GROMACS .gro file of C-alpha atoms in nm:
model
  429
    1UNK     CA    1  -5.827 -19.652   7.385
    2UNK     CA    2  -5.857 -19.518   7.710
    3UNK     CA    3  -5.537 -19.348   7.863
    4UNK     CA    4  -5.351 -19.414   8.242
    5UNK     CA    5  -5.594 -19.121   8.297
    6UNK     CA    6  -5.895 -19.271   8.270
    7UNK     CA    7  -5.815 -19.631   8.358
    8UNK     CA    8  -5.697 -19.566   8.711
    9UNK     CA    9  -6.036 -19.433   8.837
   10UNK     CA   10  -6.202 -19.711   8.636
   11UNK     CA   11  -6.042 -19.921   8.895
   12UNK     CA   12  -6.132 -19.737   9.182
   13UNK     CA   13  -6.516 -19.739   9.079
   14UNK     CA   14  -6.448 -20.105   9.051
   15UNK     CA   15  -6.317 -20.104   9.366
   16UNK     CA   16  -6.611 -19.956   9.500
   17UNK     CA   17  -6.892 -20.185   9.357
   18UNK     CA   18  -6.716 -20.500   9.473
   19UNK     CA   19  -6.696 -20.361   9.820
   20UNK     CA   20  -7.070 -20.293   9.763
   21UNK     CA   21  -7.182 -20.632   9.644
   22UNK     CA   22  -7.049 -20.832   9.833
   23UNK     CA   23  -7.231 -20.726  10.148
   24UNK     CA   24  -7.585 -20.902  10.125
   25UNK     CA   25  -7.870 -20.800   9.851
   26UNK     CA   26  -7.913 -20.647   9.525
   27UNK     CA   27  -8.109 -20.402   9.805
   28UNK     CA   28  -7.774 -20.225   9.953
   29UNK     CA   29  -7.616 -20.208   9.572
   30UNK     CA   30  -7.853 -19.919   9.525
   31UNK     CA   31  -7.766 -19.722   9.800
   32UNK     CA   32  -7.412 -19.772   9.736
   33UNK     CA   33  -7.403 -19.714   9.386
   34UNK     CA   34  -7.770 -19.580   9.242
   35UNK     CA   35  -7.770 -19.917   9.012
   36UNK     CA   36  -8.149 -19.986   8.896
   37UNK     CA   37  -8.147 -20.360   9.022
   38UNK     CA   38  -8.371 -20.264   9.360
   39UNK     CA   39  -8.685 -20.380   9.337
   40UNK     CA   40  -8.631 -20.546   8.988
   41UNK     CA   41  -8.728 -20.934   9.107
   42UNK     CA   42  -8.394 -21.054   9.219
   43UNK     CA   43  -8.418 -21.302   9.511
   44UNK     CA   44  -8.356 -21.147   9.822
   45UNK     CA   45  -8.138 -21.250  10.070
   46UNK     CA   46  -8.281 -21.286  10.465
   47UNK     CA   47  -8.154 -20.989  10.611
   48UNK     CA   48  -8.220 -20.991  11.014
   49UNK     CA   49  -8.488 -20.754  11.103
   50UNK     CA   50  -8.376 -20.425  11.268
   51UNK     CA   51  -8.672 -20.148  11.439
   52UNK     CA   52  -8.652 -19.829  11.327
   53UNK     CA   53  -8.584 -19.552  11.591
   54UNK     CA   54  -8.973 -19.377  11.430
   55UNK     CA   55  -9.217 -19.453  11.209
   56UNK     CA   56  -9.097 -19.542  10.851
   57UNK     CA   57  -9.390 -19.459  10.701
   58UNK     CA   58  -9.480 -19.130  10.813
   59UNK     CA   59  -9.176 -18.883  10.938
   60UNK     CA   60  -9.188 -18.711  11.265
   61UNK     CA   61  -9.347 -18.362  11.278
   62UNK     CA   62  -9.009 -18.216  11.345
   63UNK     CA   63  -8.842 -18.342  11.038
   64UNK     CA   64  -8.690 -18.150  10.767
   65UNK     CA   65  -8.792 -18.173  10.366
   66UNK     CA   66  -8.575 -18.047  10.094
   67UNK     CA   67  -8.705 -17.896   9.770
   68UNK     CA   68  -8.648 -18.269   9.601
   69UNK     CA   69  -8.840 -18.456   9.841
   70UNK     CA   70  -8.604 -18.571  10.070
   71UNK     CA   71  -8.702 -18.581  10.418
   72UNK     CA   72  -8.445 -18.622  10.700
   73UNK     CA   73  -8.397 -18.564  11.066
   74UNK     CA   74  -8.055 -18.595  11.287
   75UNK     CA   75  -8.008 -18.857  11.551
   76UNK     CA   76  -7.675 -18.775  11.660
   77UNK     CA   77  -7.516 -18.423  11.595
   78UNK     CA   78  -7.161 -18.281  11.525
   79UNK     CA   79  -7.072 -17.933  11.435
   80UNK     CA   80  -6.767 -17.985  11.467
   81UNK     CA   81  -6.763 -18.305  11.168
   82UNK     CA   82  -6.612 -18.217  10.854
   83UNK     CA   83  -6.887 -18.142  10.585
   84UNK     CA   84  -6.916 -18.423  10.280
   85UNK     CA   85  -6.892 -18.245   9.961
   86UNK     CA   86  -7.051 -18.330   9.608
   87UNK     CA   87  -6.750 -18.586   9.545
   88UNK     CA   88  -6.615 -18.707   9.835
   89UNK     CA   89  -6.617 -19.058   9.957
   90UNK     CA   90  -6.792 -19.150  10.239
   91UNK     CA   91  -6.757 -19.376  10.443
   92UNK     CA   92  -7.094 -19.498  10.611
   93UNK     CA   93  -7.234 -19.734  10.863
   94UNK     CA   94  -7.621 -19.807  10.767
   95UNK     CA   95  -7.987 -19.973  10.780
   96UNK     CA   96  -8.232 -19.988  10.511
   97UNK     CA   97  -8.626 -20.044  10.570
   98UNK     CA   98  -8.879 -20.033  10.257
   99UNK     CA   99  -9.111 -19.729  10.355
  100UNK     CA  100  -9.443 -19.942  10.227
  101UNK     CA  101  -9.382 -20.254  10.437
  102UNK     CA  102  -9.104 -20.168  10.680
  103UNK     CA  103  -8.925 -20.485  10.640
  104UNK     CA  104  -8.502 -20.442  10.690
  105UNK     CA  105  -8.328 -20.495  10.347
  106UNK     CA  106  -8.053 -20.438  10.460
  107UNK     CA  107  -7.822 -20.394  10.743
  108UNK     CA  108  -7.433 -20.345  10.870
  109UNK     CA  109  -7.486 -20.293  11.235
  110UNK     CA  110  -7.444 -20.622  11.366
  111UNK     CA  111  -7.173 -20.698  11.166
  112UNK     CA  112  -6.910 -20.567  10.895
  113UNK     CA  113  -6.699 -20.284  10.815
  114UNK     CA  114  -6.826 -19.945  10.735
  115UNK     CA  115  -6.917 -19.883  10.312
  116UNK     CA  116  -6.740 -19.669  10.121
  117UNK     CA  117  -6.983 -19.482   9.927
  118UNK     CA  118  -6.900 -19.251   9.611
  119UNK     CA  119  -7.101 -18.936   9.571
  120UNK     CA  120  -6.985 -18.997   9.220
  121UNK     CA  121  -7.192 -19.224   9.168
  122UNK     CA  122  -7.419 -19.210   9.397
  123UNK     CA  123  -7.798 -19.147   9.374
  124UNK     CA  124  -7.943 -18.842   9.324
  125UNK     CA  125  -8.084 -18.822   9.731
  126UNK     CA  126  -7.777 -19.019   9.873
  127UNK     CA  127  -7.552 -18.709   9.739
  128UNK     CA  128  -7.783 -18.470   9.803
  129UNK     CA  129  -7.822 -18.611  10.198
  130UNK     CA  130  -7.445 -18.685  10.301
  131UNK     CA  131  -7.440 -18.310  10.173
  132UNK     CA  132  -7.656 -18.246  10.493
  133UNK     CA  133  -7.437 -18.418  10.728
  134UNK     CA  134  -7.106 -18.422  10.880
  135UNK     CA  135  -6.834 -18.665  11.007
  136UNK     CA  136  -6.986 -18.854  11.322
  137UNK     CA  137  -7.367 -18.744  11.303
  138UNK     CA  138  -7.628 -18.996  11.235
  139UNK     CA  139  -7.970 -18.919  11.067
  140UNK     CA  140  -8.316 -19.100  10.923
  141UNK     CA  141  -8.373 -19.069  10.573
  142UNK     CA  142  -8.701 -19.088  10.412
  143UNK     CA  143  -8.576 -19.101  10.035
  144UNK     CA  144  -8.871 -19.081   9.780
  145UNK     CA  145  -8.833 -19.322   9.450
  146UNK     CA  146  -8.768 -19.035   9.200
  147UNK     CA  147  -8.439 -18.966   9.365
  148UNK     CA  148  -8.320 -19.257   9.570
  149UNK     CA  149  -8.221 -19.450   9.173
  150UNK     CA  150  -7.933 -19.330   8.995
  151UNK     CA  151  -8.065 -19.553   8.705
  152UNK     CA  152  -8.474 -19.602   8.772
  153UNK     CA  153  -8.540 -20.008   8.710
  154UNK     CA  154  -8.665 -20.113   8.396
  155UNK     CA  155  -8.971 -20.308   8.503
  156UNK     CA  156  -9.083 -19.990   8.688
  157UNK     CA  157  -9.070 -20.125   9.035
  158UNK     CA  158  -8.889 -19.798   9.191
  159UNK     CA  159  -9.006 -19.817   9.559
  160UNK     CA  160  -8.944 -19.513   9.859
  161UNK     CA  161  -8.683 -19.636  10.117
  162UNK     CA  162  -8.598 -19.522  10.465
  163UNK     CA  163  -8.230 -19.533  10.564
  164UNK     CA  164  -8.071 -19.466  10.892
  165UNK     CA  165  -7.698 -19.329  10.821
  166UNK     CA  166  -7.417 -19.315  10.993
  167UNK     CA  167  -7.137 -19.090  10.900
  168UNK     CA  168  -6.800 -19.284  11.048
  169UNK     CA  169  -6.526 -19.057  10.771
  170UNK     CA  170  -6.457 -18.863  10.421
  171UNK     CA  171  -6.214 -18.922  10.204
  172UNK     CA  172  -6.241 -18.544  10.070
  173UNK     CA  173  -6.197 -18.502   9.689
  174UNK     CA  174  -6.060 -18.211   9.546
  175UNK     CA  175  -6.222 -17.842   9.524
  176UNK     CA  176  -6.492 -17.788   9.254
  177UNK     CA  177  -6.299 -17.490   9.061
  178UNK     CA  178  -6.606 -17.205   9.057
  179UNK     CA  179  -6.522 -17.135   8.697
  180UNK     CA  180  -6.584 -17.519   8.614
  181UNK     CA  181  -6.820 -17.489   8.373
  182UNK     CA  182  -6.645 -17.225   8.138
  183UNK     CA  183  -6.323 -17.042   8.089
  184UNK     CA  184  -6.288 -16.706   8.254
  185UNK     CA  185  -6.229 -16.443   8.026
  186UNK     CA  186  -5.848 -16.407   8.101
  187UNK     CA  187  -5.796 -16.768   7.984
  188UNK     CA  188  -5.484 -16.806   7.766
  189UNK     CA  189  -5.483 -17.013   7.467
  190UNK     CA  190  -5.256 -17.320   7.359
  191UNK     CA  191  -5.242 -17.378   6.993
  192UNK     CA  192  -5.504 -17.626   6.919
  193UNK     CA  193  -5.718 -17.343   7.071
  194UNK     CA  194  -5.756 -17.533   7.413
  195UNK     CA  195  -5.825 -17.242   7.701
  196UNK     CA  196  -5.623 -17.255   8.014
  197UNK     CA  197  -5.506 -17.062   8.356
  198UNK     CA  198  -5.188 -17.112   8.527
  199UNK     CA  199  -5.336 -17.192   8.870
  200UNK     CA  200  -4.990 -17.240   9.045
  201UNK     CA  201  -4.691 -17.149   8.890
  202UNK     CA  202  -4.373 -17.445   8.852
  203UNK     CA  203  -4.047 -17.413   9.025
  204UNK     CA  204  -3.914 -17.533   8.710
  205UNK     CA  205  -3.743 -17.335   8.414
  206UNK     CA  206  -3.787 -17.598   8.129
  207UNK     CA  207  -4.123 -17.681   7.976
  208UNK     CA  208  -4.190 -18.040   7.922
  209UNK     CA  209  -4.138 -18.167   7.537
  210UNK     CA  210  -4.319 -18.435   7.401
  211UNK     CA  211  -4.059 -18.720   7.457
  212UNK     CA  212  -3.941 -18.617   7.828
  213UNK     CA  213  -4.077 -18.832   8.076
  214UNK     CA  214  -4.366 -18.591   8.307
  215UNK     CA  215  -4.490 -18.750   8.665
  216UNK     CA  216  -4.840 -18.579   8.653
  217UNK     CA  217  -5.177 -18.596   8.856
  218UNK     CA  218  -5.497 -18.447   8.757
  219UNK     CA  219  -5.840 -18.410   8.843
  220UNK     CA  220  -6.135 -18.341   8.560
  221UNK     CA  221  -6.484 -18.214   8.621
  222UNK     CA  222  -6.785 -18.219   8.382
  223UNK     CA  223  -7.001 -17.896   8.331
  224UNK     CA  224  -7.186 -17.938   8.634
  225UNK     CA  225  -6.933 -17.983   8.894
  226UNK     CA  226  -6.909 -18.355   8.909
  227UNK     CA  227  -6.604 -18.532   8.888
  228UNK     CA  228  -6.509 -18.778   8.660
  229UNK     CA  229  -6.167 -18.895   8.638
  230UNK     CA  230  -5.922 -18.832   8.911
  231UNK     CA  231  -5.557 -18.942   9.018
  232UNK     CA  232  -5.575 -18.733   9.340
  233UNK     CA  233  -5.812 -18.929   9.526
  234UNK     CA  234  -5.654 -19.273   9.435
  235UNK     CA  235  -5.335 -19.091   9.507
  236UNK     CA  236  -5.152 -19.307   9.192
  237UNK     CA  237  -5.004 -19.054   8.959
  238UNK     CA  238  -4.932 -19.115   8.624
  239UNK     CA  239  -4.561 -19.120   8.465
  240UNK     CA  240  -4.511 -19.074   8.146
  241UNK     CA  241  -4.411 -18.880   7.802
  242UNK     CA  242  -4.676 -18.659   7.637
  243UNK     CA  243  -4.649 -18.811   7.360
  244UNK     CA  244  -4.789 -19.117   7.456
  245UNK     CA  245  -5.089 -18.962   7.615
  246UNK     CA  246  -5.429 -18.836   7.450
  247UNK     CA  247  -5.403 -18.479   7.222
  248UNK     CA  248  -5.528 -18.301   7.478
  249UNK     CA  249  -5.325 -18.372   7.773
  250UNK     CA  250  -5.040 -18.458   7.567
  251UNK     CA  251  -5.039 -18.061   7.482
  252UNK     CA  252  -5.107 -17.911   7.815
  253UNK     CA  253  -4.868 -18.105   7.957
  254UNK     CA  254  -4.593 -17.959   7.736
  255UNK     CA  255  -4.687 -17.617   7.823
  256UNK     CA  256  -4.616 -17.670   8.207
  257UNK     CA  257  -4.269 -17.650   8.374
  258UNK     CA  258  -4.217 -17.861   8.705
  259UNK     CA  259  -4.405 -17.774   8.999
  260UNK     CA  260  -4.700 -17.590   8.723
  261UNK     CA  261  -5.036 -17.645   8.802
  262UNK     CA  262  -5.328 -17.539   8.536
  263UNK     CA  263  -5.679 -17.587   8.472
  264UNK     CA  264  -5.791 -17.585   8.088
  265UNK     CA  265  -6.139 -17.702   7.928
  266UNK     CA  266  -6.152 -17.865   7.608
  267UNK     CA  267  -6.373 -18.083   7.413
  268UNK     CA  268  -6.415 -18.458   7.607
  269UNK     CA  269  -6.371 -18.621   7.177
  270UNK     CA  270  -5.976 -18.452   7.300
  271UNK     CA  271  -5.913 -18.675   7.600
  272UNK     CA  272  -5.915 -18.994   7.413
  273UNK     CA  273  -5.651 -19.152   7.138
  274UNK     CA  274  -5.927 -19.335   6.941
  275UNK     CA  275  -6.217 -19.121   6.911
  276UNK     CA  276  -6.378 -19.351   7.158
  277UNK     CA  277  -6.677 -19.181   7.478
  278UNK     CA  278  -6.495 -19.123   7.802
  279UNK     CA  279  -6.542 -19.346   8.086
  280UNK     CA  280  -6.957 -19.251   8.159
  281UNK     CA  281  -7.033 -19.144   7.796
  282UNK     CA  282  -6.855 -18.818   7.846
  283UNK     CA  283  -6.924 -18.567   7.587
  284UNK     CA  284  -6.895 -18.193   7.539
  285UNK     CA  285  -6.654 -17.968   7.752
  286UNK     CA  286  -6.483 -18.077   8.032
  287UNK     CA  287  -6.268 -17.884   8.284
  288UNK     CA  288  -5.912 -18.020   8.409
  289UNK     CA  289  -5.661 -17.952   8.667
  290UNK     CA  290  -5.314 -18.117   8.603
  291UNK     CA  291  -5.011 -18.056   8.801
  292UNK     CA  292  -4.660 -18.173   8.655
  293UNK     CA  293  -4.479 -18.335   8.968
  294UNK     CA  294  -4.151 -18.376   8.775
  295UNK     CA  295  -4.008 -18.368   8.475
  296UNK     CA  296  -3.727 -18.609   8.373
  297UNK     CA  297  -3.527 -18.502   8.010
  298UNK     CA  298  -3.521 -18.750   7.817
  299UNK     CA  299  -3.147 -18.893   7.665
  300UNK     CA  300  -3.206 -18.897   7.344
  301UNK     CA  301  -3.356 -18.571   7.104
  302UNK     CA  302  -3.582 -18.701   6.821
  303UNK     CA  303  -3.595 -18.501   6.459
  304UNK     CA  304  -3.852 -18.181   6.498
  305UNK     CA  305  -4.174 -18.180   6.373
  306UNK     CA  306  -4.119 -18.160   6.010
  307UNK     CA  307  -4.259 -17.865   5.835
  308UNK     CA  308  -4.393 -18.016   5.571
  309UNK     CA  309  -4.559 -18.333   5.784
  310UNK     CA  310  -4.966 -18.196   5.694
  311UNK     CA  311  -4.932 -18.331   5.323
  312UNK     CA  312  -4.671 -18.412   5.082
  313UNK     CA  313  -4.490 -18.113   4.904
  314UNK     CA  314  -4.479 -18.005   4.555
  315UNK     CA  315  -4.264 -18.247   4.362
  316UNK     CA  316  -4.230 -18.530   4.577
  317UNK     CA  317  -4.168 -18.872   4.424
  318UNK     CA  318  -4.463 -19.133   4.467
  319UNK     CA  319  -4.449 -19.506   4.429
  320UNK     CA  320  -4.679 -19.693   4.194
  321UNK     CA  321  -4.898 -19.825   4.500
  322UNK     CA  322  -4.956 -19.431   4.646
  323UNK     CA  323  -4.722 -19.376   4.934
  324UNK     CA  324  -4.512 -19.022   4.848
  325UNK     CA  325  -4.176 -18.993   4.984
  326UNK     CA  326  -3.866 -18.740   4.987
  327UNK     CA  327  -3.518 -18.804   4.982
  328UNK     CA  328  -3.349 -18.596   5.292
  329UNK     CA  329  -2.972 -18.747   5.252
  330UNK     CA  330  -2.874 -18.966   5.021
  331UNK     CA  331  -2.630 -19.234   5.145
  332UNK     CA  332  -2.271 -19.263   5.040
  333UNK     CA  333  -2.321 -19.514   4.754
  334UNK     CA  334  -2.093 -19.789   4.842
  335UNK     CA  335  -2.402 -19.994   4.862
  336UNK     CA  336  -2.639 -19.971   4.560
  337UNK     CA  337  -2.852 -20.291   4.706
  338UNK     CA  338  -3.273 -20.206   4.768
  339UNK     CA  339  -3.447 -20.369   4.974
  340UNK     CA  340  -3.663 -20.689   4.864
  341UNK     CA  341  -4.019 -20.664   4.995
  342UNK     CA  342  -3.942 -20.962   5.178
  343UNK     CA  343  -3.599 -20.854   5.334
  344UNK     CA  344  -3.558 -20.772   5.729
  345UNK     CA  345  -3.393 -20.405   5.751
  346UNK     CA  346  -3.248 -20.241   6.061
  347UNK     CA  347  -3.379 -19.866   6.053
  348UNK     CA  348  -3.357 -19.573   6.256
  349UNK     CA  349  -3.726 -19.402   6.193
  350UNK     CA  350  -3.961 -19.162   6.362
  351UNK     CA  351  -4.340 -19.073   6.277
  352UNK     CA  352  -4.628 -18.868   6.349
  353UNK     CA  353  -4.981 -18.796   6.221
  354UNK     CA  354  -5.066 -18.495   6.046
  355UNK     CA  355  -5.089 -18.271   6.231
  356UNK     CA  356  -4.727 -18.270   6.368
  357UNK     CA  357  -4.811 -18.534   6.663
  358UNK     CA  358  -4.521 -18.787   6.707
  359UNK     CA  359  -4.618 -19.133   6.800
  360UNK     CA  360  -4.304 -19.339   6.778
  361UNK     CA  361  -3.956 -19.286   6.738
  362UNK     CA  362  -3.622 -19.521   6.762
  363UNK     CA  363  -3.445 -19.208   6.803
  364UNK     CA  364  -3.600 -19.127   7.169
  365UNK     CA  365  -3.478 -19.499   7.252
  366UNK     CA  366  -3.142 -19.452   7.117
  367UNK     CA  367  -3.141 -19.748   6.916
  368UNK     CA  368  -3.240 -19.868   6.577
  369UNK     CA  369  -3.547 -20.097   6.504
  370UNK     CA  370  -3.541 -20.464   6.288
  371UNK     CA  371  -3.822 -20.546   6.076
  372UNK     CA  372  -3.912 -20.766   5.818
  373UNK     CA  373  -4.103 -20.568   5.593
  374UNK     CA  374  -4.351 -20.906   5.550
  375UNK     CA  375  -4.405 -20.795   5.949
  376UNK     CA  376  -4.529 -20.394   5.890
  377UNK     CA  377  -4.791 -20.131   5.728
  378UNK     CA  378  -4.817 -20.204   5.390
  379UNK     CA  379  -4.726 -19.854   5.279
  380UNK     CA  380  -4.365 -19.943   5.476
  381UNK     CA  381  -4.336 -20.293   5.251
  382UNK     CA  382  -4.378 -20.026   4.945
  383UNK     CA  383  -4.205 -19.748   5.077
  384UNK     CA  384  -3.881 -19.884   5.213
  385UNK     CA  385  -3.741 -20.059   4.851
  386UNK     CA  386  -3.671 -19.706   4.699
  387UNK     CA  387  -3.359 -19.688   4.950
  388UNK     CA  388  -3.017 -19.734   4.946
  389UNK     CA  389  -2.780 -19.787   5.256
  390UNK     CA  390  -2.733 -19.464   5.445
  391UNK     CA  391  -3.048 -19.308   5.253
  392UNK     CA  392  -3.268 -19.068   5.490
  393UNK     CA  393  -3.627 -19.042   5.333
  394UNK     CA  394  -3.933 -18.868   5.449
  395UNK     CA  395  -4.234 -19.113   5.345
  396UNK     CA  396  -4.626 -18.996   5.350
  397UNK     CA  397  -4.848 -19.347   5.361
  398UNK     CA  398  -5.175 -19.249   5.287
  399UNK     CA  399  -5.434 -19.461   5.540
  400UNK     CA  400  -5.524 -19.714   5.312
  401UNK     CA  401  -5.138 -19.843   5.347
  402UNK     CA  402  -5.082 -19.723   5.707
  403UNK     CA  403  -5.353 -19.835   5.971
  404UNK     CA  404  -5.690 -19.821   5.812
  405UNK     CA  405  -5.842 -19.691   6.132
  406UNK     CA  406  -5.741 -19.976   6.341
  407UNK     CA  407  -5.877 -19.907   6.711
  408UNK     CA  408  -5.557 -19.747   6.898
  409UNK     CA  409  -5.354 -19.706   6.577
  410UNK     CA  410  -5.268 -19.378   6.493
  411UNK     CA  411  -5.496 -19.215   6.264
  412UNK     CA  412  -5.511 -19.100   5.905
  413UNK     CA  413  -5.223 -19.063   5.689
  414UNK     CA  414  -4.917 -19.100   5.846
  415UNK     CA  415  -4.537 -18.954   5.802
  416UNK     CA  416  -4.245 -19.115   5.882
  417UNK     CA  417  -3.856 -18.996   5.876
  418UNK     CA  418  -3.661 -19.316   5.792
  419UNK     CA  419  -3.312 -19.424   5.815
  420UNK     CA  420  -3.175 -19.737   5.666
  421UNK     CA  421  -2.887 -19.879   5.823
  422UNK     CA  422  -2.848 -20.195   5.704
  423UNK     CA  423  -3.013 -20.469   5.521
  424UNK     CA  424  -3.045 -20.758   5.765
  425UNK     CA  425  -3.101 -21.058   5.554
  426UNK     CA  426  -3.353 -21.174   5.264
  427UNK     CA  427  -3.598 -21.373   5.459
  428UNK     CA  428  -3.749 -21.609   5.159
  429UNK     CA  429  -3.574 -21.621   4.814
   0.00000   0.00000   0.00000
């Protein structure tokens, strides 16, 4: 399961293609987004012809070619344009010709707004040319096969293209840190052994805790420089407790005061809740900025971490279907009733995985929970009978009576500090 982190430039990439597609032809998709459908036998759409300012086939003497192929020469010149960078969005006005028979695929000059395009997602020689360029210049392309594909098409119809570009604005992403693709060796270390710098410090005094509510925005980079994921661009930040975000973010987050700003790598398998790729396929290290905008406390204090929540201790009780559990405080007595499997209970409760993560709590909402136990985990149904009214127990349900590696559950064996409060009501005698 993704988190807000990844879903919210999901969107914006979404945002993106549509813009793209529906201008005209599969032909434009390409250079907006680097997608493999050029030249792969879709029907074309009639595209009014447009003649090229030179030759399409053969560039002018006084043209410039890059080390990848990529030939280009100015038409209009501004050096005093802003300067795309490797992740901006640009905003372009443009005309495409095929280089081998100089037909127009495509065209926005007669008509339509300017396209955003992502560098992104771009291909290869569209990121590599808006590089070249500035805010308000125009130039030819002559864009060679090998890089004008972000994904080459599968019937192996890749063709050379000849663009003429207009540069109308940037909507500038942020700065490429220069220590992306490693930490420096001053990095401090948070315990799951995630490296970070403080690269602003918070006006804060309180670091966040894993149930306070934290108004964040971040940016993350993969190994290279490119971005990934970002809530800067979109300007959307995200709002919400660490708990309920993925390991990884969840800790750096409560290691930042209000106002903090850091930058940390860490394994891409720790920016998920579910084990699941990234948006992309994302593996290996990744480098983030986050900034925490605010920090709201929240109301209600849930138990600490217990110290005994990686395994069940030395002595503790276990029912006859496996779940292990620990009386904390025994209630007063006055009512020696247990729960029938198929009763409703009102609890107060709290839980976490393992390794001391918490993943739900009625405490933090500062109100107890009803539940049939016909309605929960199965280690709960077995678990929950061994109390009395005004029992606290600590429970350990192995998997195999918790979640079973349901996509988005929590993982693994699971431990849960429960309260009961009152039996509700048998629901079937």
């Amino acid at each position: 399961m993704f988190g807000p982190e990844m879903r919210g430039f999901t969107t914006l990439f979404l945002l993106l293609g549509l813009v793209a597609c529906t201008r005209s032809s599969d032909d434009k998709t390409q250079a907006a987004t680097g997608t493999s459908s050029v030249g792969s036998g879709a029907a074309r759409v009639r595209t009014d012809q447009v003649t090229p300012p030179f030759d399409v086939k053969t560039p002018p003497a006084d043209a410039t070619k890059t080390s990848s192929g990529l030939t280009y020469k100015k038409l209009v010149t501004n050096d005093a344009g802003a300067q795309p960078r490797r992740n901006d969005i640009v905003l372009i006005n443009y005309t495409g010709w095929r280089q081998t028979t100089g037909e127009t695929f495509y065209s926005n000059r007669a008509s339509g707004p300017p396209m955003p395009l992502n560098l992104t997602q771009a291909a290869p020689g569209f990121v590599e040319a808006m590089q070249l360029l500035r805010k308000g210049e125009k130039a030819m392309l002559w864009m060679p096969a090998a890089i004008g594909y972000k994904t080459p098409p599968a019937d192996g119809t890749a063709e050379p293209r000849v663009y003429e570009v207009e540069v109308v604005d940037i909507t500038p992403s942020p700065v490429i840190p220069d220590d992306v693709a490693k930490p420096p060796a001053n990095a401090e270390t948070l315990p799951s052994g995630t490296k970070f710098v403080v690269v602003k410090p918070g006006t804060g005094k309180d670091k966040a805790r894993q149930f306070d509510t934290v108004t964040y925005n971040y940016t993350a980079w993969d190994g290279t420089g490119r971005m990934i994921d970002t809530t800067e661009v979109r300007k959307n930040s995200v709002t919400a407790p660490p708990y309920k975000q993925s390991p990884g973010m969840g800790e750096m987050l409560t290691a930042l005061t209000a106002g903090a700003r850091a930058r940390f790598w860490i394994d891409a398998k720790k920016m998920t809740s579910d084990d699941k790729p990234l948006l992309g396929g994302q593996q290996g290290l990744l480098c983030y900025e986050v900034e925490a905008v605010q920090i709201v406390k929240a109301q209600h204090e849930v138990p600490p971490t217990p110290p005994d929540v990686a395994k069940p201790p030395d002595g503790a009780n276990k029912t006859a279907k496996g779940v292990f559990y620990r009386v904390l405080k025994a209630g007063p007595g006055k009512d020696p009733r247990h729960p029938a499997p198929n009763d409703t209970v009102k609890v107060h409760y709290t839980g976490w995985t393992t390794d001391g993560r918490m993943f739900d709590s009625s405490d933090l909402r500062g109100e107890p929970a009803t539940f049939s136990l016909q309605g929960v985990v199965a280690g709960w149904t077995d678990g929950i009978p061994v109390m009395t009214i005004g029992d606290r127990v600590r429970f350990w349900i192995p998997e195999a009576l918790a979640y079973k590696g349901a996509p988005g559950k929590p993982k693994g064996m699971l431990v849960f500090d429960v309260e009961l409060l009152e039996i509700v009501a048998p629901t079937n005698h």
